[in-house]
Amino acid sequence: MAEIYRLCEICTPQRVEVPWYSCVRWESDWWNEDIYWYLQQKFYLEKWDWESIPKVNFSTDPIDKISFPSVNDTYLLAVSGGKESTFAFEWMQQADLPMEAFTLHNAGGILGNNWLHKFPVFDRIRTQTKLWEIQAHPQEDPSQHFAYRGVRNDPTITNALFVMMVIAMQQGHRFLVLANDKSSNESNVTYRGRDVNHQSAKGTAYIQRFNQFLERKGFPFRYISICEEAYSIATVDRLSIWNKSILKDLTSCNEAQWTTGNDRWCCNCPKCAFSYALIESATDSDFAVQVVGEDLFSLETLENTWISLSDSNYEKPFECVGEQHETLMALAKCKQQRLKNGEFLGFLDRIPNLDFDDSLLKVSAPRNIPQPHQDKLNSVLTR
């Protein structure tokens, strides 16, 4: 299905026939709705009509019910090397939940293996549990093959969930776990009457839809977000309390991943800026500079980025970043800390003096896992 998604993105046909996959009407409807969620950012940025989104036709032959081996109340956690998934791993480890980890590497193929060296936090994970590592980059870039120059997306969430099901079936895990935080539900913009959300596949509605898909299909798995009751700023704050040095191993930049050098932060994108603000708000300016490499509040090139990240009057960047209120609170806290220490403010001089919203730091266990596991997770937070 990932290749079908890319075909719909790059060629944008009116209709795609998939005769080799049989499904009933409700599942066909699910895949066509999923195509919309996947393509919404592209259609907004290229100013196309929603009605132009391709339709996908499947075979409607009857399907025999699939039988699965029994599964246990154990967890397969997807890790990315970033803030939320690293927090999720540390949290679940401290709660002693039975789990293994999984990551979908964009390495190999035309990218080579340089990508693998950009994520030192994986070394930590490998020493504590089994890390299933799948390399999933092709030998040829489809956009180059089709001479495509438009907006590109990546169906990472859908890809990951279906690969995770194969591992979960083999290992007997019931729960497919991602570390999507609360801010995943905030839209970036409204276009032609519809909300456009870069992180829609991480949001509550998508999780509910995917679990309905699993139930109807008779699959024994459940998709959960371990961080659904936490904001990004809370995950960084907790990591700084548990073991501040972990923050130095995070990789939260999508741009630097693809460069040939060793840099893990480009220091020029919304994701770098957002992550920097959270790290400094949880620690201090010297430590944040150690992690990211520069004082991002001093860079004039990021001024518009800071505004779009923190001001609800502007379009939120199409990146995996937190709510604009969340970013504003992080900036306000950074300003308070710098004023107290007599440090250079840079962009922070534009931020009003605001009281920090402590509710952003609250964390609690998700509600759709066994109660004993919820209790274990919540007990970690009170230590």
Short mmCIF file of C-alpha atoms in Angstrom, two decimals:
data_model
loop_
_atom_site.label_atom_id
_atom_site.label_comp_id
_atom_site.label_asym_id
_atom_site.label_seq_id
_atom_site.Cartn_x
_atom_site.Cartn_y
_atom_site.Cartn_z
CA MET A 1 0.00 0.00 0.00
CA ALA A 2 2.90 2.36 0.57
CA GLU A 3 3.70 2.24 -3.14
CA ILE A 4 0.04 2.83 -4.00
CA TYR A 5 0.15 5.91 -1.76
CA ARG A 6 3.26 7.21 -3.52
CA LEU A 7 1.71 6.57 -6.93
CA CYS A 8 -1.33 8.60 -5.91
CA GLU A 9 0.95 11.35 -4.67
CA ILE A 10 3.37 11.52 -7.58
CA CYS A 11 1.12 10.73 -10.56
CA THR A 12 -2.21 11.78 -9.01
CA PRO A 13 -4.34 9.49 -11.20
CA GLN A 14 -8.11 9.69 -11.03
CA ARG A 15 -8.38 6.05 -10.03
CA VAL A 16 -6.02 3.23 -9.06
CA GLU A 17 -6.99 -0.44 -9.51
CA VAL A 18 -5.63 -2.92 -6.94
CA PRO A 19 -6.96 -6.32 -8.11
CA TRP A 20 -4.48 -8.34 -6.02
CA TYR A 21 -5.90 -7.22 -2.65
CA SER A 22 -9.38 -8.37 -1.65
CA CYS A 23 -11.46 -6.44 0.85
CA VAL A 24 -15.04 -5.66 1.74
CA ARG A 25 -16.70 -2.27 1.30
CA TRP A 26 -15.98 -0.90 4.78
CA GLU A 27 -12.27 -1.63 4.40
CA SER A 28 -12.19 -0.06 0.93
CA ASP A 29 -13.78 3.04 2.45
CA TRP A 30 -11.08 3.05 5.14
CA TRP A 31 -8.22 2.97 2.61
CA ASN A 32 -9.79 5.76 0.56
CA GLU A 33 -10.22 7.90 3.66
CA ASP A 34 -6.62 7.10 4.58
CA ILE A 35 -5.49 8.36 1.18
CA TYR A 36 -7.16 11.68 1.99
CA TRP A 37 -5.39 11.92 5.35
CA TYR A 38 -2.10 11.13 3.65
CA LEU A 39 -2.50 13.59 0.77
CA GLN A 40 -4.16 16.51 2.57
CA GLN A 41 -0.94 18.50 3.10
CA LYS A 42 0.10 18.11 -0.55
CA PHE A 43 -3.31 19.21 -1.84
CA TYR A 44 -3.38 22.25 0.42
CA LEU A 45 0.15 23.40 -0.44
CA GLU A 46 -0.40 22.90 -4.16
CA LYS A 47 -3.90 24.47 -3.96
CA TRP A 48 -5.75 21.56 -5.55
CA ASP A 49 -9.41 20.65 -5.10
CA TRP A 50 -10.24 17.98 -2.52
CA GLU A 51 -12.35 16.27 -5.21
CA SER A 52 -9.16 15.55 -7.18
CA ILE A 53 -7.83 13.11 -4.59
CA PRO A 54 -7.47 9.72 -6.32
CA LYS A 55 -9.83 6.85 -5.56
CA VAL A 56 -8.50 3.35 -4.92
CA ASN A 57 -10.46 0.32 -6.15
CA PHE A 58 -9.86 -3.12 -4.66
CA SER A 59 -11.07 -6.58 -5.57
CA THR A 60 -14.31 -7.44 -3.80
CA ASP A 61 -13.82 -11.21 -3.83
CA PRO A 62 -14.82 -12.90 -0.56
CA ILE A 63 -11.97 -13.33 1.91
CA ASP A 64 -11.43 -16.21 4.27
CA LYS A 65 -11.05 -15.21 7.91
CA ILE A 66 -7.40 -15.11 8.90
CA SER A 67 -6.38 -17.12 11.96
CA PHE A 68 -3.73 -15.76 14.31
CA PRO A 69 -1.71 -17.30 17.11
CA SER A 70 -2.59 -16.06 20.58
CA VAL A 71 -1.16 -12.73 21.73
CA ASN A 72 -0.22 -11.47 25.16
CA ASP A 73 -0.59 -8.09 26.86
CA THR A 74 2.91 -7.14 25.75
CA TYR A 75 4.14 -4.18 23.74
CA LEU A 76 6.01 -3.43 20.52
CA LEU A 77 7.15 0.20 20.74
CA ALA A 78 8.12 2.13 17.61
CA VAL A 79 11.16 4.34 18.30
CA SER A 80 12.43 7.13 16.07
CA GLY A 81 15.36 8.58 18.02
CA GLY A 82 13.38 11.71 18.89
CA LYS A 83 11.95 13.23 22.06
CA GLU A 84 8.65 11.46 22.50
CA SER A 85 9.65 7.91 21.57
CA THR A 86 12.79 8.13 23.74
CA PHE A 87 10.66 9.30 26.66
CA ALA A 88 8.18 6.48 25.96
CA PHE A 89 10.97 3.91 26.02
CA GLU A 90 12.43 5.22 29.28
CA TRP A 91 8.97 5.44 30.86
CA MET A 92 7.97 1.91 29.88
CA GLN A 93 11.34 0.54 30.99
CA GLN A 94 11.02 2.15 34.42
CA ALA A 95 7.49 0.77 34.72
CA ASP A 96 8.85 -2.68 33.82
CA LEU A 97 6.27 -3.22 31.08
CA PRO A 98 6.98 -6.26 28.87
CA MET A 99 8.11 -4.84 25.54
CA GLU A 100 10.37 -4.91 22.53
CA ALA A 101 11.25 -1.97 20.26
CA PHE A 102 10.98 -1.41 16.53
CA THR A 103 12.33 1.18 14.11
CA LEU A 104 11.86 1.71 10.38
CA HIS A 105 15.23 2.88 9.04
CA ASN A 106 15.30 5.13 5.99
CA ALA A 107 18.73 3.69 5.28
CA GLY A 108 20.30 1.43 2.70
CA GLY A 109 19.49 1.69 -0.97
CA ILE A 110 20.35 5.03 -2.55
CA LEU A 111 21.02 6.63 0.84
CA GLY A 112 23.67 4.21 2.04
CA ASN A 113 24.13 3.67 5.76
CA ASN A 114 25.16 7.15 6.89
CA TRP A 115 21.62 7.62 8.20
CA LEU A 116 22.17 4.92 10.82
CA HIS A 117 24.96 6.91 12.51
CA LYS A 118 22.68 9.88 13.17
CA PHE A 119 20.75 8.15 15.97
CA PRO A 120 22.97 7.40 18.99
CA VAL A 121 19.94 6.87 21.23
CA PHE A 122 19.35 3.55 19.45
CA ASP A 123 22.57 2.23 21.02
CA ARG A 124 21.02 2.79 24.44
CA ILE A 125 17.83 1.00 23.43
CA ARG A 126 19.70 -2.00 22.00
CA THR A 127 21.40 -2.63 25.34
CA GLN A 128 18.09 -2.82 27.20
CA THR A 129 15.71 -4.70 24.90
CA LYS A 130 15.37 -6.29 21.49
CA LEU A 131 15.31 -3.61 18.77
CA TRP A 132 13.78 -4.80 15.51
CA GLU A 133 15.39 -2.71 12.76
CA ILE A 134 13.90 -2.62 9.28
CA GLN A 135 15.74 -0.82 6.48
CA ALA A 136 13.19 0.48 4.02
CA HIS A 137 14.70 2.74 1.41
CA PRO A 138 14.47 1.83 -2.29
CA GLN A 139 17.22 1.56 -4.88
CA GLU A 140 15.53 4.31 -6.89
CA ASP A 141 13.71 7.50 -5.87
CA PRO A 142 10.18 7.40 -7.39
CA SER A 143 10.05 11.20 -7.63
CA GLN A 144 13.16 11.17 -9.84
CA HIS A 145 11.73 8.36 -11.95
CA PHE A 146 8.55 10.36 -12.60
CA ALA A 147 10.35 13.75 -12.72
CA TYR A 148 8.10 14.89 -9.87
CA ARG A 149 8.82 18.28 -8.31
CA GLY A 150 5.81 18.78 -6.04
CA VAL A 151 5.24 18.42 -2.32
CA ARG A 152 6.25 14.99 -1.01
CA ASN A 153 4.89 13.10 1.96
CA ASP A 154 5.89 9.87 3.63
CA PRO A 155 3.32 7.30 4.84
CA THR A 156 5.60 6.38 7.74
CA ILE A 157 2.85 5.73 10.30
CA THR A 158 0.84 3.41 8.04
CA ASN A 159 4.01 1.65 6.87
CA ALA A 160 5.22 1.18 10.44
CA LEU A 161 1.94 -0.19 11.75
CA PHE A 162 1.67 -2.88 9.08
CA VAL A 163 5.29 -3.98 9.48
CA MET A 164 4.82 -3.96 13.26
CA MET A 165 1.86 -6.33 12.89
CA VAL A 166 4.11 -8.92 11.23
CA ILE A 167 6.58 -8.72 14.12
CA ALA A 168 3.80 -8.64 16.72
CA MET A 169 2.22 -11.77 15.23
CA GLN A 170 5.55 -13.61 15.41
CA GLN A 171 6.39 -12.38 18.93
CA GLY A 172 2.89 -12.55 20.40
CA HIS A 173 2.51 -8.81 21.19
CA ARG A 174 -0.99 -7.36 21.45
CA PHE A 175 -0.12 -3.65 21.55
CA LEU A 176 1.38 -1.69 18.64
CA VAL A 177 2.77 1.36 20.41
CA LEU A 178 3.67 4.78 19.05
CA ALA A 179 4.61 7.84 21.09
CA ASN A 180 2.17 10.36 19.61
CA ASP A 181 1.63 13.24 22.02
CA LYS A 182 -1.40 15.47 22.63
CA SER A 183 -0.32 18.15 20.20
CA SER A 184 -0.77 15.75 17.26
CA ASN A 185 -4.43 16.74 17.22
CA GLU A 186 -3.81 20.44 16.43
CA SER A 187 -4.33 21.40 12.79
CA ASN A 188 -1.94 23.57 10.83
CA VAL A 189 -4.51 25.44 8.78
CA THR A 190 -8.04 25.28 7.36
CA TYR A 191 -8.38 24.89 3.58
CA ARG A 192 -11.69 24.90 1.69
CA GLY A 193 -13.66 24.02 4.79
CA ARG A 194 -11.39 21.19 5.99
CA ASP A 195 -8.71 21.16 8.66
CA VAL A 196 -5.27 20.25 7.35
CA ASN A 197 -3.09 18.55 9.95
CA HIS A 198 0.44 17.43 9.11
CA GLN A 199 0.31 14.98 12.03
CA SER A 200 -3.19 13.63 11.39
CA ALA A 201 -1.96 10.02 11.26
CA LYS A 202 -0.74 10.48 14.84
CA GLY A 203 -3.94 11.99 16.20
CA THR A 204 -6.72 10.50 18.31
CA ALA A 205 -9.14 10.15 15.37
CA TYR A 206 -6.64 8.12 13.33
CA ILE A 207 -5.92 5.81 16.27
CA GLN A 208 -9.65 5.17 16.71
CA ARG A 209 -10.12 4.52 12.99
CA PHE A 210 -7.20 2.13 12.78
CA ASN A 211 -8.39 0.16 15.81
CA GLN A 212 -11.85 -0.14 14.24
CA PHE A 213 -10.11 -1.46 11.13
CA LEU A 214 -8.25 -4.06 13.22
CA GLU A 215 -11.43 -5.17 15.01
CA ARG A 216 -13.45 -5.57 11.82
CA LYS A 217 -10.60 -7.46 10.20
CA GLY A 218 -10.45 -9.83 13.17
CA PHE A 219 -6.87 -8.87 14.03
CA PRO A 220 -5.96 -9.30 17.73
CA PHE A 221 -3.72 -6.21 17.82
CA ARG A 222 -4.44 -2.74 19.17
CA TYR A 223 -2.76 0.53 18.20
CA ILE A 224 -2.07 2.78 21.18
CA SER A 225 -0.22 6.01 21.80
CA ILE A 226 1.69 5.73 25.05
CA CYS A 227 2.01 9.56 25.15
CA GLU A 228 -1.59 10.48 24.35
CA GLU A 229 -1.87 12.14 27.79
CA ALA A 230 1.35 14.17 27.49
CA TYR A 231 2.66 17.15 25.54
CA SER A 232 6.12 17.18 23.95
CA ILE A 233 7.28 19.73 26.49
CA ALA A 234 6.35 17.30 29.29
CA THR A 235 8.33 14.45 27.71
CA VAL A 236 11.49 16.58 27.51
CA ASP A 237 10.95 17.85 31.04
CA ARG A 238 10.67 14.28 32.35
CA LEU A 239 13.77 13.13 30.49
CA SER A 240 15.72 16.05 31.97
CA ILE A 241 14.62 14.96 35.46
CA TRP A 242 15.37 11.26 34.97
CA ASN A 243 18.70 11.58 33.14
CA LYS A 244 19.58 14.87 31.46
CA SER A 245 22.39 13.32 29.43
CA ILE A 246 19.83 11.35 27.37
CA LEU A 247 18.83 14.65 25.72
CA LYS A 248 22.29 14.82 24.12
CA ASP A 249 21.55 11.64 22.16
CA LEU A 250 18.24 12.79 20.66
CA THR A 251 17.86 13.40 16.93
CA SER A 252 14.85 15.62 16.26
CA CYS A 253 15.69 17.12 12.86
CA ASN A 254 14.37 15.72 9.58
CA GLU A 255 16.78 17.71 7.41
CA ALA A 256 20.16 16.73 8.87
CA GLN A 257 19.28 13.03 8.68
CA TRP A 258 19.89 13.04 4.93
CA THR A 259 23.17 14.99 4.83
CA THR A 260 26.51 13.27 4.26
CA GLY A 261 28.23 14.75 7.34
CA ASN A 262 27.86 13.86 10.99
CA ASP A 263 25.54 16.72 11.97
CA ARG A 264 22.28 15.63 13.61
CA TRP A 265 20.72 19.14 13.73
CA CYS A 266 20.46 21.51 10.76
CA CYS A 267 19.65 24.47 13.10
CA ASN A 268 17.48 25.98 10.39
CA CYS A 269 14.14 24.12 10.41
CA PRO A 270 10.97 24.33 12.55
CA LYS A 271 11.65 20.97 14.18
CA CYS A 272 15.12 22.04 15.32
CA ALA A 273 13.70 25.31 16.66
CA PHE A 274 10.83 23.64 18.52
CA SER A 275 13.09 20.99 20.05
CA TYR A 276 15.66 23.60 21.06
CA ALA A 277 13.02 25.65 22.88
CA LEU A 278 11.82 22.60 24.82
CA ILE A 279 15.35 21.53 25.78
CA GLU A 280 16.36 24.99 26.99
CA SER A 281 13.10 25.44 28.89
CA ALA A 282 13.74 22.15 30.71
CA THR A 283 17.45 22.81 31.35
CA ASP A 284 19.35 26.01 30.51
CA SER A 285 20.83 27.83 27.52
CA ASP A 286 24.35 26.39 27.87
CA PHE A 287 23.05 22.82 27.88
CA ALA A 288 20.69 23.44 24.94
CA VAL A 289 23.57 24.82 22.87
CA GLN A 290 25.62 21.72 23.74
CA VAL A 291 22.83 19.49 22.44
CA VAL A 292 21.85 21.34 19.27
CA GLY A 293 25.08 23.17 18.44
CA GLU A 294 23.95 26.82 18.33
CA ASP A 295 21.89 29.35 20.24
CA LEU A 296 18.84 29.29 17.97
CA PHE A 297 17.31 32.37 19.62
CA SER A 298 20.20 34.43 18.27
CA LEU A 299 19.73 33.46 14.60
CA GLU A 300 17.91 36.11 12.54
CA THR A 301 17.15 33.47 9.90
CA LEU A 302 14.78 31.75 12.34
CA GLU A 303 12.69 34.78 13.31
CA ASN A 304 9.76 33.92 11.03
CA THR A 305 9.97 30.30 12.13
CA TRP A 306 9.66 31.27 15.80
CA ILE A 307 6.64 33.43 14.99
CA SER A 308 4.84 30.67 13.07
CA LEU A 309 5.61 28.16 15.83
CA SER A 310 4.21 30.30 18.63
CA ASP A 311 1.61 32.72 17.21
CA SER A 312 -1.86 31.29 16.50
CA ASN A 313 -2.48 34.08 13.97
CA TYR A 314 -0.02 32.35 11.63
CA GLU A 315 0.00 29.02 9.82
CA LYS A 316 1.76 26.41 11.95
CA PRO A 317 4.74 24.84 10.14
CA PHE A 318 4.14 21.53 8.39
CA GLU A 319 6.49 19.60 10.64
CA CYS A 320 6.13 17.32 13.66
CA VAL A 321 6.04 20.16 16.18
CA GLY A 322 3.87 20.93 19.19
CA GLU A 323 0.92 23.22 19.71
CA GLN A 324 1.53 26.93 19.23
CA HIS A 325 0.47 27.61 22.83
CA GLU A 326 2.94 24.96 23.98
CA THR A 327 5.79 26.62 22.06
CA LEU A 328 4.82 30.05 23.37
CA MET A 329 4.99 28.75 26.94
CA ALA A 330 8.41 27.21 26.31
CA LEU A 331 9.66 30.53 24.91
CA ALA A 332 8.23 32.44 27.88
CA LYS A 333 10.01 30.10 30.30
CA CYS A 334 13.29 30.44 28.38
CA LYS A 335 12.94 34.22 28.55
CA GLN A 336 12.36 34.13 32.32
CA GLN A 337 15.46 31.98 32.80
CA ARG A 338 17.64 34.19 30.60
CA LEU A 339 16.43 37.38 32.28
CA LYS A 340 17.22 35.88 35.67
CA ASN A 341 20.73 34.99 34.54
CA GLY A 342 21.33 38.26 32.64
CA GLU A 343 21.76 36.44 29.32
CA PHE A 344 21.27 37.62 25.75
CA LEU A 345 17.59 37.34 24.70
CA GLY A 346 17.67 37.48 20.91
CA PHE A 347 14.23 36.59 19.58
CA LEU A 348 12.98 36.06 23.14
CA ASP A 349 12.90 39.83 23.57
CA ARG A 350 9.70 39.78 21.47
CA ILE A 351 7.95 37.29 23.77
CA PRO A 352 5.61 38.87 26.36
CA ASN A 353 6.21 38.17 30.04
CA LEU A 354 3.81 35.31 30.70
CA ASP A 355 3.23 32.93 33.58
CA PHE A 356 4.09 29.38 32.60
CA ASP A 357 1.14 27.02 32.09
CA ASP A 358 2.01 24.16 34.45
CA SER A 359 -0.75 21.96 33.02
CA LEU A 360 1.50 21.36 30.00
CA LEU A 361 3.85 19.30 32.19
CA LYS A 362 1.21 16.82 33.35
CA VAL A 363 1.67 13.23 32.21
CA SER A 364 -0.52 10.19 32.78
CA ALA A 365 -0.86 6.71 31.33
CA PRO A 366 -3.10 6.05 28.32
CA ARG A 367 -6.51 4.63 29.19
CA ASN A 368 -6.69 1.84 26.61
CA ILE A 369 -4.13 -0.51 28.20
CA PRO A 370 -4.65 -2.93 31.13
CA GLN A 371 -5.28 -1.18 34.45
CA PRO A 372 -2.27 -2.79 36.19
CA HIS A 373 -0.03 -1.38 33.45
CA GLN A 374 -1.62 2.06 33.82
CA ASP A 375 -0.90 1.90 37.54
CA LYS A 376 2.74 0.97 36.93
CA LEU A 377 3.25 3.84 34.50
CA ASN A 378 1.60 6.36 36.82
CA SER A 379 3.64 5.15 39.79
CA VAL A 380 6.85 6.02 37.92
CA LEU A 381 5.71 9.64 37.73
CA THR A 382 5.32 9.93 41.51
CA ARG A 383 8.79 8.67 42.43
#
